[in-house]
mmCIF file of C-alpha atoms in Angstrom:
data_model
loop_
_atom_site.group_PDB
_atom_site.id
_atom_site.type_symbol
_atom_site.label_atom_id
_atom_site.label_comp_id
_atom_site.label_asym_id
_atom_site.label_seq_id
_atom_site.Cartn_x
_atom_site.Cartn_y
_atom_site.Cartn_z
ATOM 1 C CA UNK A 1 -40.870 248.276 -63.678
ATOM 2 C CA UNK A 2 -42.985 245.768 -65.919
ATOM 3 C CA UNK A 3 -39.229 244.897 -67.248
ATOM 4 C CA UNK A 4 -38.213 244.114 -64.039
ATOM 5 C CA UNK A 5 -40.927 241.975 -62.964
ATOM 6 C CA UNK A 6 -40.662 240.062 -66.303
ATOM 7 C CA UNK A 7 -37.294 239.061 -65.359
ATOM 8 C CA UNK A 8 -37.839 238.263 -61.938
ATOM 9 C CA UNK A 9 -40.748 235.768 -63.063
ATOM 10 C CA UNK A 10 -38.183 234.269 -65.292
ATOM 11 C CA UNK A 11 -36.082 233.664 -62.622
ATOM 12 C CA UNK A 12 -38.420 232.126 -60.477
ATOM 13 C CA UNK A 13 -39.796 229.612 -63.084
ATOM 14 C CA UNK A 14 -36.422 228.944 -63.239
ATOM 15 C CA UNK A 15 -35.781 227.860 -59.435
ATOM 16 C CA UNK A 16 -38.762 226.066 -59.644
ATOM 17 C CA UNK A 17 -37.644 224.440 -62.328
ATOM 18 C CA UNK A 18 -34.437 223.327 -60.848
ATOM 19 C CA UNK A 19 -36.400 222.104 -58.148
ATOM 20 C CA UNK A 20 -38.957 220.292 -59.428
ATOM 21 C CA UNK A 21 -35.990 218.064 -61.374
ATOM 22 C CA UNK A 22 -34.070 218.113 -58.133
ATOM 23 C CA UNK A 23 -37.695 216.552 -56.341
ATOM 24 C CA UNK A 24 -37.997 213.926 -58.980
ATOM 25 C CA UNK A 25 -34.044 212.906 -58.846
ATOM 26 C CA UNK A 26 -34.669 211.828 -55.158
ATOM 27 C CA UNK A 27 -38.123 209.485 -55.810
ATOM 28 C CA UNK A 28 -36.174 208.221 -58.384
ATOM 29 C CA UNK A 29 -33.575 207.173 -56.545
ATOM 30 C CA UNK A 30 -35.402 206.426 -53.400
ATOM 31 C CA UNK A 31 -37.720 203.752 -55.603
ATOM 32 C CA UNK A 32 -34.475 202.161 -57.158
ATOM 33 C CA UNK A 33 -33.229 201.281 -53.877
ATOM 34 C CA UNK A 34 -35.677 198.776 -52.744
ATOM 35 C CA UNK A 35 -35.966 197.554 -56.579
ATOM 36 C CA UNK A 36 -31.816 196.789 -56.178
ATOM 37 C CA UNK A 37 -32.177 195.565 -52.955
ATOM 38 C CA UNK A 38 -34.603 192.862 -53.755
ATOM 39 C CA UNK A 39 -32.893 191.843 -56.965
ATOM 40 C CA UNK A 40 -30.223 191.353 -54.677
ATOM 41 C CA UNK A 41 -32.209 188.878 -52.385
ATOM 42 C CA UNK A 42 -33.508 187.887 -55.270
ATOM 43 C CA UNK A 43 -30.136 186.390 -56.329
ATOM 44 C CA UNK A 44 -29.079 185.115 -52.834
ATOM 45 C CA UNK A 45 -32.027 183.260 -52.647
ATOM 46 C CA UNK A 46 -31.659 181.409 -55.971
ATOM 47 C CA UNK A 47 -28.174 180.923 -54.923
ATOM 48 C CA UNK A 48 -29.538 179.499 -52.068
ATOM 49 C CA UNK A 49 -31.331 177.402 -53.755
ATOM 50 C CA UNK A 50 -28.837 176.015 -55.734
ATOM 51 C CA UNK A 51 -26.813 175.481 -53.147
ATOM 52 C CA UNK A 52 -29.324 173.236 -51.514
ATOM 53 C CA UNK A 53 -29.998 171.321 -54.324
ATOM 54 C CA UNK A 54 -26.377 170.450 -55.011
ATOM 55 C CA UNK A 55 -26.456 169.651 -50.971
ATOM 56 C CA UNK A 56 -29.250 167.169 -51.680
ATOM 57 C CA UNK A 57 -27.591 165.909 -54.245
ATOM 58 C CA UNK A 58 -24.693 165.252 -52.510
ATOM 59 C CA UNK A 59 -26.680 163.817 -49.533
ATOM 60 C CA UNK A 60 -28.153 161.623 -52.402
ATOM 61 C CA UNK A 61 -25.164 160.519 -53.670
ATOM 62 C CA UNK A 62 -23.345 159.501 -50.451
ATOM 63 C CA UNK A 63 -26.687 157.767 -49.606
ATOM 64 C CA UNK A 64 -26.525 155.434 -52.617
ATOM 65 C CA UNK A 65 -22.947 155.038 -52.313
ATOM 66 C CA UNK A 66 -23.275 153.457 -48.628
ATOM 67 C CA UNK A 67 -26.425 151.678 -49.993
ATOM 68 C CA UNK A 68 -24.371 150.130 -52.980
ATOM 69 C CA UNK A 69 -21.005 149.778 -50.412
ATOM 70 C CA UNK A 70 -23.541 147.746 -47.799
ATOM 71 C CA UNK A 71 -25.247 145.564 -50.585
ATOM 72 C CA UNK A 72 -21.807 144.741 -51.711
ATOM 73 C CA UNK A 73 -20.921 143.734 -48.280
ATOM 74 C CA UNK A 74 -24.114 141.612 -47.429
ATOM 75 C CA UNK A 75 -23.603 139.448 -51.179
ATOM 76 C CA UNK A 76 -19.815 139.005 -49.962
ATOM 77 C CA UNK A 77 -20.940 137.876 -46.329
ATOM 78 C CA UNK A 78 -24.060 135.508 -48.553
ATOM 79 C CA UNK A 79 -21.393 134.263 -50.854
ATOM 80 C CA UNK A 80 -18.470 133.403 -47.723
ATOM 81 C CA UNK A 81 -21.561 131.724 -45.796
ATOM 82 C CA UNK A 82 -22.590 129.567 -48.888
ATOM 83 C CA UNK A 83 -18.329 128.511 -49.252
ATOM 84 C CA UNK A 84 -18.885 128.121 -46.126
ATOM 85 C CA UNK A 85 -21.680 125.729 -45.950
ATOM 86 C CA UNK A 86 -20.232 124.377 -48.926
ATOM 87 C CA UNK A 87 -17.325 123.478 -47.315
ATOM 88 C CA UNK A 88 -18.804 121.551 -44.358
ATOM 89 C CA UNK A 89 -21.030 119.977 -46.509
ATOM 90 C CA UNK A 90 -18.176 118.609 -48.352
ATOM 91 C CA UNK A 91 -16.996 117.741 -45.344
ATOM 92 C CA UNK A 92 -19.930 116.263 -43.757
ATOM 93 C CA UNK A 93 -19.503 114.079 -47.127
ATOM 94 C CA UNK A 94 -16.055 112.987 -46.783
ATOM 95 C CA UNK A 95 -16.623 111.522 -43.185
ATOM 96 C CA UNK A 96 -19.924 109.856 -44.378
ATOM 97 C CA UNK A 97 -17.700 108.401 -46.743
ATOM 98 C CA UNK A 98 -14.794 107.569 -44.687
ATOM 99 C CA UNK A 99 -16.221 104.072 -42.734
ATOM 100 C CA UNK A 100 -14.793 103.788 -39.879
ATOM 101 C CA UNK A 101 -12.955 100.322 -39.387
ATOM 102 C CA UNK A 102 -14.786 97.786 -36.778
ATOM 103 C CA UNK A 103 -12.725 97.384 -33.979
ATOM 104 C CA UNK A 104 -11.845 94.875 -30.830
ATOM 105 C CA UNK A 105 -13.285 97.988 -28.756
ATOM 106 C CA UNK A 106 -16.587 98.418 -30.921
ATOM 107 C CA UNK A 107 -16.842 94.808 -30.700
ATOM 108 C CA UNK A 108 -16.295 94.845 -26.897
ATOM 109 C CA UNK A 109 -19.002 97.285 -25.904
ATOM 110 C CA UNK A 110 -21.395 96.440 -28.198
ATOM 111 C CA UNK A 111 -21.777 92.694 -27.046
ATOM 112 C CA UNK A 112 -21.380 94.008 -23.236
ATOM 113 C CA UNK A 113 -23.837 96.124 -23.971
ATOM 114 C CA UNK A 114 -26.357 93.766 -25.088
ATOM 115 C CA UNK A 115 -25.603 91.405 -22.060
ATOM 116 C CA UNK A 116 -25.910 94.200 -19.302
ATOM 117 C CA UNK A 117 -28.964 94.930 -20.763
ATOM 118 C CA UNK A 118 -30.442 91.886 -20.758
ATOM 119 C CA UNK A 119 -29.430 90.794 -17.451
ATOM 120 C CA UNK A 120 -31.422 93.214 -15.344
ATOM 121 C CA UNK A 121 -31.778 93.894 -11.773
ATOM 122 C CA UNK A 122 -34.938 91.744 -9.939
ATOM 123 C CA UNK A 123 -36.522 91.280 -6.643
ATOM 124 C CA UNK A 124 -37.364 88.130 -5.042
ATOM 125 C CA UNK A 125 -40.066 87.542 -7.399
ATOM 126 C CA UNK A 126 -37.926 88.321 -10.296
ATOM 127 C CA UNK A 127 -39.553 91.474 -11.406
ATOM 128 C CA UNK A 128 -37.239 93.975 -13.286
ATOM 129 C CA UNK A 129 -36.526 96.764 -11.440
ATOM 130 C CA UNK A 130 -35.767 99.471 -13.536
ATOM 131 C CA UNK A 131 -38.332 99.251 -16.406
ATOM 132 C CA UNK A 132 -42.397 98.952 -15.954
ATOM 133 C CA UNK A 133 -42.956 97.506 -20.156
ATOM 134 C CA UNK A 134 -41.884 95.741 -22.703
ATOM 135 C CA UNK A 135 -41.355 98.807 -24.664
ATOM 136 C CA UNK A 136 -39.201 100.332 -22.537
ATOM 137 C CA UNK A 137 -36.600 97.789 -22.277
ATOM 138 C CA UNK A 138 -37.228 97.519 -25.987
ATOM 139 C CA UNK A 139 -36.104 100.984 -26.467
ATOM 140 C CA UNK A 140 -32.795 100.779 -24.937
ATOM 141 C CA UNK A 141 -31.937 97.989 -26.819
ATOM 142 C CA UNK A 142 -32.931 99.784 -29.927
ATOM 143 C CA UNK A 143 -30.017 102.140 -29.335
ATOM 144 C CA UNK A 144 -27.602 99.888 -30.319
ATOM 145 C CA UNK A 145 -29.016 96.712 -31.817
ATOM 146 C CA UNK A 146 -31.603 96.394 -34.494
ATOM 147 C CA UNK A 147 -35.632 95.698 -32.795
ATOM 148 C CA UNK A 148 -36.113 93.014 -35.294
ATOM 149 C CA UNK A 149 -33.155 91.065 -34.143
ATOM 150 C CA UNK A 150 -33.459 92.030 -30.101
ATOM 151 C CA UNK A 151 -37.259 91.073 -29.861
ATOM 152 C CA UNK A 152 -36.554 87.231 -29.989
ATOM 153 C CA UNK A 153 -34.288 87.514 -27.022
ATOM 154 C CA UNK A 154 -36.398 89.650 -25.015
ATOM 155 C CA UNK A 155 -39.694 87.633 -26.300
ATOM 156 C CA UNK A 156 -37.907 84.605 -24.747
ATOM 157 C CA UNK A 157 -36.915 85.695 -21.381
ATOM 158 C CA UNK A 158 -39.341 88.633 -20.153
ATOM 159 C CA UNK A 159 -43.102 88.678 -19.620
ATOM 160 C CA UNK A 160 -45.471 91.775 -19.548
ATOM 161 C CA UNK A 161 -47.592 91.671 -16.185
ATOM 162 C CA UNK A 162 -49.975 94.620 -14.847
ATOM 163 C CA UNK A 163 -47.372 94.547 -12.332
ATOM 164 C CA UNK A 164 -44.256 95.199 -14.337
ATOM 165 C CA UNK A 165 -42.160 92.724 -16.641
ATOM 166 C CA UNK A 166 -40.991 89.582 -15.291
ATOM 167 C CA UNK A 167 -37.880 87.907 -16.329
ATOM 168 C CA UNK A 168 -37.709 84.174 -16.754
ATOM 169 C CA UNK A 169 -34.908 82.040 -14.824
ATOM 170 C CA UNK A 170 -32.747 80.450 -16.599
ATOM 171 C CA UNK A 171 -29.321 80.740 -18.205
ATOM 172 C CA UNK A 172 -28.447 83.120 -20.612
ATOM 173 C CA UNK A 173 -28.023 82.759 -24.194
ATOM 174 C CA UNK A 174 -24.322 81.421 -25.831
ATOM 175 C CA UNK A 175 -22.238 84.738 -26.188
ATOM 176 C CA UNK A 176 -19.390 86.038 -27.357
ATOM 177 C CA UNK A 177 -16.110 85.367 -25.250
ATOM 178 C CA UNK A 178 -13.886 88.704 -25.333
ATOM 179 C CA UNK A 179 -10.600 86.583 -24.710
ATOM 180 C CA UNK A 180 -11.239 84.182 -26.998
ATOM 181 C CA UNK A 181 -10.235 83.857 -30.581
ATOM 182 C CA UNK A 182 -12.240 85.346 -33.707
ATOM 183 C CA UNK A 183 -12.524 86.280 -36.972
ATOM 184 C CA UNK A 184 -13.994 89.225 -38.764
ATOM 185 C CA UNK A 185 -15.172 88.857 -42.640
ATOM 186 C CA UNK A 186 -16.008 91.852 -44.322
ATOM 187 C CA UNK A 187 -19.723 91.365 -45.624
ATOM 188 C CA UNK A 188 -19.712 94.728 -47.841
ATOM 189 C CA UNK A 189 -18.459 98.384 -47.255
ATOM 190 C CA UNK A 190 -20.395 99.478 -44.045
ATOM 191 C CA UNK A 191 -21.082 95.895 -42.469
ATOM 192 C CA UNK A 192 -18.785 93.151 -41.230
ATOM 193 C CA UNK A 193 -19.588 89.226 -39.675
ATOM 194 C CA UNK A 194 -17.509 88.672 -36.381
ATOM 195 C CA UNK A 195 -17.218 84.825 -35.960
ATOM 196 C CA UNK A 196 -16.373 83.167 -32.836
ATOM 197 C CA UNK A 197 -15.690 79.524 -31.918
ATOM 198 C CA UNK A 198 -16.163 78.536 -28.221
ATOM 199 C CA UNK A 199 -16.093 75.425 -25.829
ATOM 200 C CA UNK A 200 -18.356 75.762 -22.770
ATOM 201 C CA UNK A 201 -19.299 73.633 -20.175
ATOM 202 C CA UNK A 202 -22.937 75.256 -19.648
ATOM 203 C CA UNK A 203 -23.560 75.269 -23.944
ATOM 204 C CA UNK A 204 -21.371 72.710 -25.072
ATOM 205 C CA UNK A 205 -19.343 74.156 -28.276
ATOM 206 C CA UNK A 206 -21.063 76.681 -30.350
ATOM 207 C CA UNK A 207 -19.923 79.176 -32.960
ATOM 208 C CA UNK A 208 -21.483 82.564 -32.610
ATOM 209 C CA UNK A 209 -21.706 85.349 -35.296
ATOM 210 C CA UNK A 210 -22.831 88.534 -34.875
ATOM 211 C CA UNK A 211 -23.231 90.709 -37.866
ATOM 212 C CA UNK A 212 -22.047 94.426 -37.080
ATOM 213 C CA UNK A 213 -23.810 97.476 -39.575
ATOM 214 C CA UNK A 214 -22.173 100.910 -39.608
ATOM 215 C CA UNK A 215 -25.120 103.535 -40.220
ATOM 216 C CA UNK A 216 -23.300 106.525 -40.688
ATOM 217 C CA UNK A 217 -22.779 107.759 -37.039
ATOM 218 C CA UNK A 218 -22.165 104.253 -35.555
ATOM 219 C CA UNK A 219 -21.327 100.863 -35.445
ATOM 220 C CA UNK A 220 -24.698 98.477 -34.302
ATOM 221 C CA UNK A 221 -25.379 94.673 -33.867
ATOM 222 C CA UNK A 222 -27.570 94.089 -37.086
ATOM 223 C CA UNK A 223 -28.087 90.386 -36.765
ATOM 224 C CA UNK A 224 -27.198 87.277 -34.679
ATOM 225 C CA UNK A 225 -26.792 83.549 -34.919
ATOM 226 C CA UNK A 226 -25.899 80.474 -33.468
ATOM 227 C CA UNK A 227 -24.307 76.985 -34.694
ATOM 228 C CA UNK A 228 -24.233 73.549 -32.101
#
């Protein structure tokens, strides 16, 4: 009986045994699990991470590459606008340059000019119409013929009143005839004599020359003189 009881003990120590390495094959298992599991986040995550980072980089990179591709474009469009400029400039220098010849037509208009204006409209009492000063009718004389040389003419025939200006009476000055004869002498590059020879009953004969200037946009009367 004792015999029997010795082996069944055995036995049982034995199942326990069995089952106590059984119990501690499952913990083991069930804690490696979780420990694979997040090693395997672990790794997505740093390749995550790295995929990222090469995204940023290439977000970087394409960055800098429009950044260098637009500065490139903006000292191209700096460097046609300075040919550009260039260009006109040179241009703006080569009809500077390029005098234009005095014509009969320059001629023409420019001693019309100078008559119209000086003949103005009056009333009765011979008060300009159309300008209130001096300095006004000054002005549009200055557009086309130097002050200097105008003032004598205008000195001569028109009076300042509180009124207005006044114009005096009388005939005007010896002119240029546009049917008649001339000659033109070149005085230098940019500025020519026009010289004119003329028989009148009212001044008797008279040579009148009238200096023309060029100043780089136009032709203007520059100086006047007579001969009896």
């Amino acid at each position: 009986m004792k015999h029997k009881l010795k082996r069944n003990s055995k036995w049982i120590l034995c199942v326990l045994s069995v089952g106590v390495i059984l119990l501690l094959l499952v913990v083991s298992n069930h804690n490696t699990l979780p420990v694979q599991a997040k090693n395997h986040q672990q790794i997505i995550s740093t390749l995550g991470s790295v995929g990222k980072a090469q995204q940023n980089n290439s977000i970087i990179n394409s960055m800098e590459i429009e950044q260098a591709v637009a500065s490139s474009t903006r000292e191209n469009l700096v460097t046609e606008q300075k040919q550009s400029d260039s260009a006109k400039d040179n241009v703006g220098m080569e009809q500077q340059d390029t005098i234009p010849e005095l014509t009969h037509q320059n001629i023409v208009e420019l001693t019309d000019r100078f008559m119209n204006t000086l003949v103005q409209p009056i009333d009765d009492n011979y008060r300009v119409l159309n300008y209130a000063t001096i300095d006004e009718l000054m002005d549009v004389f200055s557009v086309f013929i130097d002050r200097e040389v105008v003032a004598e003419y205008v000195n001569f025939y028109f009076h300042e009143e509180a009124d207005g200006i006044y114009i005096l009476p009388t005939e005007t000055p010896p002119w240029f005839e546009e049917n008649n004869d001339y000659k033109v002498q070149q005085v230098s590059e940019n500025k020519a004599m026009v010289n004119q020879y003329n028989e009148s009953e009212l001044h008797g004969n008279y040579t009148v020359s009238i200096e023309f200037t060029y100043d780089g946009s136009a032709w203007r009367i520059t100086g006047i003189a007579h001969q009896y």
